[in-house]
Coordinates of C-alpha atoms (C1' of nucleotides) in Angstrom, one line a residue:
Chain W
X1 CA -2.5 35.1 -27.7
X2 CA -1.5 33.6 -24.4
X3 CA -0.3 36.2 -21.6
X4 CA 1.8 33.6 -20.4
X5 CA 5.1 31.7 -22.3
X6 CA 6.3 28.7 -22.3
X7 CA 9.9 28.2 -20.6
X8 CA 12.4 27.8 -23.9
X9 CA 15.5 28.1 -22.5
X10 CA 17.6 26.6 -20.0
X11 CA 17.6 28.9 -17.3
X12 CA 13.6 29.9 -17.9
X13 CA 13.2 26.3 -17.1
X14 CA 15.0 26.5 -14.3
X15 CA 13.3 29.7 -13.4
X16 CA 9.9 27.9 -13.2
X17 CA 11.4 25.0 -11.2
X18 CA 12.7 27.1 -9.1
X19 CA 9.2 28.6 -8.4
X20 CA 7.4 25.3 -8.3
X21 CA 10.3 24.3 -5.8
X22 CA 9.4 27.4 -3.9
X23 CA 5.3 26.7 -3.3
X24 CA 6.7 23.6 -2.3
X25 CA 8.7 25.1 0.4
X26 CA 6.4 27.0 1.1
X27 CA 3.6 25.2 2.1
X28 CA 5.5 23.0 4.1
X29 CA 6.4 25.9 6.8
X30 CA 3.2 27.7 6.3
X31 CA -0.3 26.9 4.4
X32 CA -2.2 27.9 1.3
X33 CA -3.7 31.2 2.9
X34 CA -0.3 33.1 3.5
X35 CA 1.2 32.2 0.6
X36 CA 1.7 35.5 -1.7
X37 CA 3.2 35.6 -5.1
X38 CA 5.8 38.1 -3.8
X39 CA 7.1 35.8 -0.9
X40 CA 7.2 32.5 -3.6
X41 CA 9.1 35.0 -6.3
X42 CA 11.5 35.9 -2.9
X43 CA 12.0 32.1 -2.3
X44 CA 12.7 31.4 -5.7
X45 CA 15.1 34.3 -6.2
X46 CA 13.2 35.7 -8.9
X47 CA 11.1 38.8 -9.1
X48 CA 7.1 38.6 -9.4
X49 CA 7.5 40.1 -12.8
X50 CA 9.3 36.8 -14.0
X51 CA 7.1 34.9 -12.1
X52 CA 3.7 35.8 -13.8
X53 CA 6.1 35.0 -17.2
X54 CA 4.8 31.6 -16.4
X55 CA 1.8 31.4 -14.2
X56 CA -0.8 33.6 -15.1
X57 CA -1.9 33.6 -11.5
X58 CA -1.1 32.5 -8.0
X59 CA -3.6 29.6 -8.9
X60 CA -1.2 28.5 -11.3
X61 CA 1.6 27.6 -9.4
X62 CA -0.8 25.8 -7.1
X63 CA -2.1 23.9 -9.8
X64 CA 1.8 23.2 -11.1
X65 CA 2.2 21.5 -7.7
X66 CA -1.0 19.6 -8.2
X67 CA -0.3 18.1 -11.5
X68 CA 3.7 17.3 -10.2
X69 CA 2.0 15.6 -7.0
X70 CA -0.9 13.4 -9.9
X71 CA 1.9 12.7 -12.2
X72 CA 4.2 11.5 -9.5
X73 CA 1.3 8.9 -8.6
X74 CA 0.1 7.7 -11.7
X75 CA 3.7 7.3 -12.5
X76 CA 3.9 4.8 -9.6
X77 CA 1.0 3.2 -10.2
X78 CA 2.1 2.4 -14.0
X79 CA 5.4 1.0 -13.2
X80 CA 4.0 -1.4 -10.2
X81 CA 1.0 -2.6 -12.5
X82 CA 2.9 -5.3 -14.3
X83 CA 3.7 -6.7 -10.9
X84 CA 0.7 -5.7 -9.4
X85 CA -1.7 -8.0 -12.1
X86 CA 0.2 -10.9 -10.8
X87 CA -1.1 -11.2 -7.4
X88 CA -4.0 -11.7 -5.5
X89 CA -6.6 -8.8 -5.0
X90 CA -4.9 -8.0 -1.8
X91 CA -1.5 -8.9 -2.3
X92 CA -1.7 -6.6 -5.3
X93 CA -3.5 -3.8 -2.6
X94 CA -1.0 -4.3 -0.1
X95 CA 2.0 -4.1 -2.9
X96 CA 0.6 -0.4 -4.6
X97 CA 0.3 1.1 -0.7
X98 CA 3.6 0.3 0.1
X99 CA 4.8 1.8 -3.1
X100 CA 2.8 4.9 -2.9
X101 CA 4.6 5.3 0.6
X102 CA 7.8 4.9 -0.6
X103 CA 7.2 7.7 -3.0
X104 CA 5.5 10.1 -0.2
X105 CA 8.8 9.7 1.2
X106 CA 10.8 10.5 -2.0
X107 CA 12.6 14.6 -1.8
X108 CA 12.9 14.4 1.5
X109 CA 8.8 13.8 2.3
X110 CA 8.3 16.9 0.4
X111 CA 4.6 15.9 -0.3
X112 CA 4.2 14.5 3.8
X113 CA 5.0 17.6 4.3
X114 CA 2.5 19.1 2.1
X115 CA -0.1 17.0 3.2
X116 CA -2.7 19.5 4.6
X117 CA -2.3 20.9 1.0
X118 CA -2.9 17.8 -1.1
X119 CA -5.1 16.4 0.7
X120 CA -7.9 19.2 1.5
X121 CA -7.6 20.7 -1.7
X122 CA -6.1 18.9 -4.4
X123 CA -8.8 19.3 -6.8
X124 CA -11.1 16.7 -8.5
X125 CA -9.1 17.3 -12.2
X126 CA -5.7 16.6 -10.6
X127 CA -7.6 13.8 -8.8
X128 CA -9.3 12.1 -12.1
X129 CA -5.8 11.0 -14.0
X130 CA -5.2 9.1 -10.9
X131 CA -8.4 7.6 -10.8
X132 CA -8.2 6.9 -14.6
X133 CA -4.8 5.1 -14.2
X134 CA -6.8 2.8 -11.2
X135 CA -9.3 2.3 -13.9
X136 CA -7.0 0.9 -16.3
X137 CA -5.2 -0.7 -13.7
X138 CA -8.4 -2.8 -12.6
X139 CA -9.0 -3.7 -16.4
X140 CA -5.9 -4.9 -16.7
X141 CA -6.3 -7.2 -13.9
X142 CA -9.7 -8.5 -14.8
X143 CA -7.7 -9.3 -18.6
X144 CA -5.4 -11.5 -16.4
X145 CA -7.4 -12.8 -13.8
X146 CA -10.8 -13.2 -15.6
X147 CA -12.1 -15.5 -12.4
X148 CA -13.1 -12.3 -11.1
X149 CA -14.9 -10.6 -14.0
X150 CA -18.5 -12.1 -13.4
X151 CA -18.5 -10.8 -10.0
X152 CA -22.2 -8.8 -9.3
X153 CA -21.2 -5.4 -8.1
X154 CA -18.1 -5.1 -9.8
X155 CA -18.3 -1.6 -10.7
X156 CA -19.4 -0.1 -7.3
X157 CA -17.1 -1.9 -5.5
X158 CA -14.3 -0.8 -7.8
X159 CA -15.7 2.9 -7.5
X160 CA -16.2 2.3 -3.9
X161 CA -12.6 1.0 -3.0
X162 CA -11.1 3.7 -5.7
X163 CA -12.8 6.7 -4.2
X164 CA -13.1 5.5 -0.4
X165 CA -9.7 4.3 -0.5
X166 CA -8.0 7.4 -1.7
X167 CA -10.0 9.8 0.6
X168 CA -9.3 6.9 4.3
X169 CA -5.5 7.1 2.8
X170 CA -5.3 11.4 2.6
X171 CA -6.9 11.5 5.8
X172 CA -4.9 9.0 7.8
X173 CA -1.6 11.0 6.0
X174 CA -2.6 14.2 7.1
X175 CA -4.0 13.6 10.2
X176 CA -1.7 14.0 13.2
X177 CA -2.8 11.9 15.7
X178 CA -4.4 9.4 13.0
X179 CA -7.1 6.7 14.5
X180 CA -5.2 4.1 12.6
X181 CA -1.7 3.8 11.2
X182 CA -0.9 3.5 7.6
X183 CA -0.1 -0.1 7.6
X184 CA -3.8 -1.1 9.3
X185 CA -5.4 0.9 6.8
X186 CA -3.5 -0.8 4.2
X187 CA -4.2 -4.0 5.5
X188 CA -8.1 -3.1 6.1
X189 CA -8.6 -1.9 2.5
X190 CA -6.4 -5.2 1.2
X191 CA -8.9 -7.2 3.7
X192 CA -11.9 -5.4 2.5
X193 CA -11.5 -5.9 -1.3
X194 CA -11.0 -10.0 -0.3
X195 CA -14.0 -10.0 1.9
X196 CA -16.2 -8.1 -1.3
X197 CA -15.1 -10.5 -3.6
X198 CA -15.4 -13.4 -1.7
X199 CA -18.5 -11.8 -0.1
X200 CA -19.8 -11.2 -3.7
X201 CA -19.0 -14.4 -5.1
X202 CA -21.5 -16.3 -2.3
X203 CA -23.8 -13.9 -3.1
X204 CA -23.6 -15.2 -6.9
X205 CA -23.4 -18.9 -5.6
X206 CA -26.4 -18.5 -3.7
X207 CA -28.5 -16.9 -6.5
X208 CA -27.5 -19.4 -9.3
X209 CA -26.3 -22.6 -7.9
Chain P
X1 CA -12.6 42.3 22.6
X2 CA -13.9 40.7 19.6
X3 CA -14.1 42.8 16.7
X4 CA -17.2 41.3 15.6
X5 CA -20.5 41.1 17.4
X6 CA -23.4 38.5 17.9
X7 CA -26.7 39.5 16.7
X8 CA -28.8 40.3 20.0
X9 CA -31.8 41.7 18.5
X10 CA -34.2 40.0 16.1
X11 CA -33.7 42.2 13.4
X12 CA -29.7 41.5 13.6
X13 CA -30.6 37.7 13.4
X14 CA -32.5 38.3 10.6
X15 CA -29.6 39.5 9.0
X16 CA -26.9 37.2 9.9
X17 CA -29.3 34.9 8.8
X18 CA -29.9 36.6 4.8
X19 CA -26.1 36.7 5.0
X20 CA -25.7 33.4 5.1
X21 CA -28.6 32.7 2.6
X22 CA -27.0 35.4 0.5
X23 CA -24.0 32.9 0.2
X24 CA -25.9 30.3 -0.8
X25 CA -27.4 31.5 -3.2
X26 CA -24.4 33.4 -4.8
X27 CA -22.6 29.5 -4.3
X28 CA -25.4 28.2 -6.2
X29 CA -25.4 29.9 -9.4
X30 CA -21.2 30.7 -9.2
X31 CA -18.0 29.7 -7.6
X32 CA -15.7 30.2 -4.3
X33 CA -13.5 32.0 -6.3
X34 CA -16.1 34.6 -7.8
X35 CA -17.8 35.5 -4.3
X36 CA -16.8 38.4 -2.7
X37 CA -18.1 40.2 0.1
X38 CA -19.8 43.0 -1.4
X39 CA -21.6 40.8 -3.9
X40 CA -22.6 38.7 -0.7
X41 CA -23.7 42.1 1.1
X42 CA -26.0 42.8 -1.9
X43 CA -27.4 39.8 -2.6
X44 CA -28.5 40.3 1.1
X45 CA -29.7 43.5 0.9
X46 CA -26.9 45.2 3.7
X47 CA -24.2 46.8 3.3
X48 CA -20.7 45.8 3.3
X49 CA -19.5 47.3 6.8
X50 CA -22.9 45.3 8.1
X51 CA -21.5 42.1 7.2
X52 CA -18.3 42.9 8.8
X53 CA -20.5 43.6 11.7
X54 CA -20.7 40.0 11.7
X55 CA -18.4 38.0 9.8
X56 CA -14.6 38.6 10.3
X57 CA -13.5 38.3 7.1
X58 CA -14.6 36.1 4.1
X59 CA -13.8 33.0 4.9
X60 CA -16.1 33.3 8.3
X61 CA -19.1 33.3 5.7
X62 CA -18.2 29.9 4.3
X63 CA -17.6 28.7 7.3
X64 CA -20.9 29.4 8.4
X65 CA -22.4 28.1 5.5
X66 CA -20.2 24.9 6.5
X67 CA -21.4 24.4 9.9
X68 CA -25.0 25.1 8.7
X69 CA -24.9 21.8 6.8
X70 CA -22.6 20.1 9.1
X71 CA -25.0 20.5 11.8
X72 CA -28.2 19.3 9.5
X73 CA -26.4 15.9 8.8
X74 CA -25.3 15.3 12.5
X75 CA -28.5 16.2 13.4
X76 CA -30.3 13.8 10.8
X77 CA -27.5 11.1 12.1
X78 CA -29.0 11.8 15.7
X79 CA -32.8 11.5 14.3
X80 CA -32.2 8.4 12.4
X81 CA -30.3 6.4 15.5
X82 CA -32.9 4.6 17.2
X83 CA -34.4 3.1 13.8
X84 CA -31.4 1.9 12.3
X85 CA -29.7 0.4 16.0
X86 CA -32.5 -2.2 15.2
X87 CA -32.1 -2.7 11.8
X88 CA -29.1 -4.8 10.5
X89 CA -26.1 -3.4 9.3
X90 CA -26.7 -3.7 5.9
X91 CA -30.1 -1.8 6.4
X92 CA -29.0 0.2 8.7
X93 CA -27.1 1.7 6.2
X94 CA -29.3 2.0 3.8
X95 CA -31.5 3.7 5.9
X96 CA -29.4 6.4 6.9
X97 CA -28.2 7.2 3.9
X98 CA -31.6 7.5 2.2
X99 CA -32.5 10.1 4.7
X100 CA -30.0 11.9 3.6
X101 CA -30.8 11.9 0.4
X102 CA -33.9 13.5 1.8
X103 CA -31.8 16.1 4.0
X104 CA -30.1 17.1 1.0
X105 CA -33.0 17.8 -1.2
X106 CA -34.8 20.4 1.4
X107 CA -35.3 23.8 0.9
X108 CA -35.3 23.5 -2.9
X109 CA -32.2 21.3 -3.0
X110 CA -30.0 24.1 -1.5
X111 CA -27.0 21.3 -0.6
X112 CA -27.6 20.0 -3.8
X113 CA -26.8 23.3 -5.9
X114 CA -24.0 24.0 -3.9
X115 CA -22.2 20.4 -3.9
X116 CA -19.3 21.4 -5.4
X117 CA -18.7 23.5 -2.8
X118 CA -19.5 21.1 -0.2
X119 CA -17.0 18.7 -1.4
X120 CA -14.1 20.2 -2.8
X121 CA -13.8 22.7 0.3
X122 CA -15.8 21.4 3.7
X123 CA -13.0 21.4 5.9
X124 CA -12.2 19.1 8.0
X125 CA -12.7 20.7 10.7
X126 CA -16.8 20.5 10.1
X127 CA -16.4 17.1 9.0
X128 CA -14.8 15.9 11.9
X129 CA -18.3 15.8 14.0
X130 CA -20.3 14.4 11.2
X131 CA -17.6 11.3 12.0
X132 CA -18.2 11.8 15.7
X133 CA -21.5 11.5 15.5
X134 CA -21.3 8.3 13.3
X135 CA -19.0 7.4 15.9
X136 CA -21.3 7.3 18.8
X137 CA -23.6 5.6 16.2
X138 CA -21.6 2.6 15.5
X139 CA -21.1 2.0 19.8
X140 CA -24.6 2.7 20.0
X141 CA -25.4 -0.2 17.4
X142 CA -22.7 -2.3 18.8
X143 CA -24.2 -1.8 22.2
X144 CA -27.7 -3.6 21.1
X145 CA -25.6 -5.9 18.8
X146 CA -22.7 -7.2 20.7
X147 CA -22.9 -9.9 18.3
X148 CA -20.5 -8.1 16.3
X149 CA -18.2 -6.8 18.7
X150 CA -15.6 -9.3 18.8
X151 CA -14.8 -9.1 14.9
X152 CA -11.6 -8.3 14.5
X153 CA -10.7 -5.6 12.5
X154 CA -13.6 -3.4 13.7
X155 CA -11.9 0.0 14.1
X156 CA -10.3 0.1 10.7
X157 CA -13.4 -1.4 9.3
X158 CA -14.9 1.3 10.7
X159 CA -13.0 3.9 9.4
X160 CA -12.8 2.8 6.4
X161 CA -16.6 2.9 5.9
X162 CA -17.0 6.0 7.3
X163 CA -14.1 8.4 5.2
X164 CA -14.2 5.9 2.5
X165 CA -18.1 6.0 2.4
X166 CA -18.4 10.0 3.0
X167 CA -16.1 10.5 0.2
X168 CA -17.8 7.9 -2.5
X169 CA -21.0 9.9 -2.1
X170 CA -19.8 12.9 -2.2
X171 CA -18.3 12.6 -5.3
X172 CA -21.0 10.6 -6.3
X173 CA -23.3 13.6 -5.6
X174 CA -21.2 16.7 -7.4
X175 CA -20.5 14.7 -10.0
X176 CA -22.3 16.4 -13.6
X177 CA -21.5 12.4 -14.8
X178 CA -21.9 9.9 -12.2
X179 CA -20.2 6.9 -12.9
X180 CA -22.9 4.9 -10.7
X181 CA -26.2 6.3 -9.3
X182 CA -27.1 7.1 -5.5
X183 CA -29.0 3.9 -5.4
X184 CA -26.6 1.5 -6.5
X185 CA -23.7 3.3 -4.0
X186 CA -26.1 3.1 -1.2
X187 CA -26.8 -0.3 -2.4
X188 CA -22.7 -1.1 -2.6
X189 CA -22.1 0.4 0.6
X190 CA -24.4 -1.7 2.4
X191 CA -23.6 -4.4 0.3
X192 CA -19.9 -3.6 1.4
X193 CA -20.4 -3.6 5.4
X194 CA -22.3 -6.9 5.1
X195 CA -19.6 -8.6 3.2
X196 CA -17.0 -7.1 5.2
X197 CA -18.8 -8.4 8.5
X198 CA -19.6 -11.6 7.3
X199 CA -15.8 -11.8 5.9
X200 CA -14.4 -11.2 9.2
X201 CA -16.3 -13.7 10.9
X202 CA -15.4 -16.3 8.7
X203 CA -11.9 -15.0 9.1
X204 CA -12.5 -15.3 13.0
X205 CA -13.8 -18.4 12.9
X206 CA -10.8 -19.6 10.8
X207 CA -8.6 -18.5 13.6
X208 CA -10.3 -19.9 16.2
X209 CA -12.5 -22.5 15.1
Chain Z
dA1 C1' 33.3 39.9 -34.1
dT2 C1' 29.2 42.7 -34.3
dG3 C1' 24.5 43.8 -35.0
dT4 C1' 19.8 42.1 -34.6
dT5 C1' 16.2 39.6 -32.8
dT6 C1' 14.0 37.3 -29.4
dA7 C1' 13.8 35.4 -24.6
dT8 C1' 14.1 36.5 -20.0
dT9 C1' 14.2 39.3 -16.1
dC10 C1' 13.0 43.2 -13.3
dG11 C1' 10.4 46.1 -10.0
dG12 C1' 7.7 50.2 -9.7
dA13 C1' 2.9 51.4 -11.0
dT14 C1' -1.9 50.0 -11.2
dT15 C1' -6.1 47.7 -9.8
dC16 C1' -9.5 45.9 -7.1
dA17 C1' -11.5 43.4 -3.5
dA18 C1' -11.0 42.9 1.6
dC19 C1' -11.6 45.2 5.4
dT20 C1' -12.1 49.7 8.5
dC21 C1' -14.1 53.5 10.8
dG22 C1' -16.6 57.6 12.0
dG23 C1' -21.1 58.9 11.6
dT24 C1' -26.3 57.9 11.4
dT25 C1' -30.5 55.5 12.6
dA26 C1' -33.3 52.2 15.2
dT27 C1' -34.6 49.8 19.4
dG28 C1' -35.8 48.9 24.1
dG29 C1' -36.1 50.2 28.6
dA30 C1' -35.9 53.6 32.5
Chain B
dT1 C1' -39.5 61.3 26.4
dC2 C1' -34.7 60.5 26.8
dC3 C1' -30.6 57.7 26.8
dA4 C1' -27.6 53.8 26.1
dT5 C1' -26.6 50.6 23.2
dA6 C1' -27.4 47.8 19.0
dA7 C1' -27.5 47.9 14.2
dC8 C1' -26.5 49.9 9.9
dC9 C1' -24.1 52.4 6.4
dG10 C1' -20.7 53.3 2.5
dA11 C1' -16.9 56.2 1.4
dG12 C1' -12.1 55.6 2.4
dT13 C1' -7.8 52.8 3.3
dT14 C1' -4.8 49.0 2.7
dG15 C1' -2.3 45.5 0.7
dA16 C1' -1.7 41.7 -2.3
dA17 C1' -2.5 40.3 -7.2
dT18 C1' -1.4 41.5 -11.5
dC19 C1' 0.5 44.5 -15.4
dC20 C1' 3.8 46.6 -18.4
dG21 C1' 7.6 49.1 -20.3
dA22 C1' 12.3 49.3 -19.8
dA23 C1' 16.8 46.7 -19.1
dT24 C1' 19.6 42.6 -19.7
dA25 C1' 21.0 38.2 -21.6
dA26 C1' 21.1 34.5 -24.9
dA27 C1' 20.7 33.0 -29.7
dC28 C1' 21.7 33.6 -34.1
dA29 C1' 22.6 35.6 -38.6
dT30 C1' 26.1 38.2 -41.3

DNA sequence: ATGTTTATTCGGATTCAACTCGGTTATGGA
DNA sequence: TCCATAACCGAGTTGAATCCGAATAAACAT
């Protein structure tokens, strides 16, 4: 028996937007440690009674903005990957990063403005689906582009530029006097992934002529 | 007028310092989320308005447990300097980082046991001189290498390798499953730099034959 | 329409961990 | 030996998280 319910009605779902809106809001005027169930319920118009309807705990709403914020990316990175397989390794880079901008931007830069949030403590299971979709996203490639599938190293470098990549691209977001600006680290990690391969593929040359 | 002190005599150091151990240990075998202070205190063997003879509030605990390891990698980073400014980049790298698989595994693999706090919650704020230090490294090695100061690129590069690295092995590290083992990341990484280096002079040269 | 059931909302009451504070004990030096 | 100060203690206070029983609204059957 869960102590929780699931939204059935119109205005319940509304209710629980409305709350999700509210962490939003939230966190983009102040930060994880003030937040209070009372003052999200306030913001949301709603009572904390109504409020622990749906979230069983202040957790919970966190996590609801956590899952919006994965699903929002993997979305992205599912509708550029047809386009994406087409082009070179760092064409194809270059193309995702200036998507995945675009959407940071999307609601106003809700998510910019939550970057302090997401990116110190977003948590490794909201971070995994994205990875997963990168995953499938390299696979998908290598179908299409099997030139690159004998490469030595393949897996570390993937699990190097997925992991790596993600963390350089939080930090430079939420940083605000970043070392580098987005588009140099977009065009590093595109320049990186062509030096590894084309780094990789001497390397395979050289030991098997 | 701070409301907390600093130990002055020995026995008050002695225990700040089971405080902090205390922590530890409770990380080890549960959560963030489970700790509280009076579990802490016990664990310890003080009482609860002892530890708030000491600690501000909860968070000042963590945080101490933070610095702690923040200050044993910059401090390894330090140690290890000398050796890898002569090595090349590639086994500069993988000297560094196989001291800290040492660093990590001390005192009964404390870090170890507590990696999942270490990387979902080490705040920035303690990794920001880990990067520092790095930081001063890579001039250092630059210094006895100009070789390699002209490649373009260098500063993202660099901070690519350095988030992008910290993270990979991080995860690589509290992960139950790794995908890859510390060896072959260690291996990648250094792998990475060399390609990366080599790529850019190539690119250089390309430029500016 | 009207009664009935189920979903939703509400906000005061409860709980529990963070933190406080006044009192006690230990230490180190005059 | 005595005093000032450091350290320690743990019951008591506070406030935010969470609960729950009553009130209201929608859905739906008759």
């Amino acid at each position: 028996m869960e102590r929780t319910r699931k939204p059935q009605q119109e205005r319940a779902k509304k209710t629980v937007e409305a709350i999700i809106e509210a962490g939003f809001m939230f966190i983009s005027r102040q930060s994880k440690e003030t937040l209070t169930t009372t003052k999200v319920a306030d913001i949301a118009g709603v009572s904390v009674g109504t409020l622990y309807e749906y979230f069983g705990n202040k957790e919970e709403i966190l996590d609801a903005m956590y899952a919006r914020f994965s699903e929002d990316v993997t979305a992205m990175l599912r509708e550029v990957t047809p386009e994406v397989i087409r082009k070179t390794p760092d064409q194809g880079i270059l193309h995702i990063l200036q998507h995945l901008r675009e959407m940071l931007s999307r609601d106003n830069q809700r998510y910019l403005h939550c970057a302090a949030l997401l990116s110190q403590n977003l948590p490794e299971q909201h971070v995994a689906p994205i990875r997963q979709v990168l995953a499938t996203l390299s696979l998908q490639y290598l179908s299409r582009n099997p030139e690159y599938i004998n490469l030595p190293n393949l897996p570390v470098m993937n699990y190097i530029m997925t992991h790596g990549g993600i963390a350089a691209l939080v930090h430079q977001l939420s940083s605000d006097d970043p070392m580098v600006t987005f588009d140099e680290l977009s065009q590093g990690l595109a320049t990186m992934a062509r030096h590894m391969i084309e780094g990789s593929r001497r390397d395979a040359e050289q030991a098997n002529p």
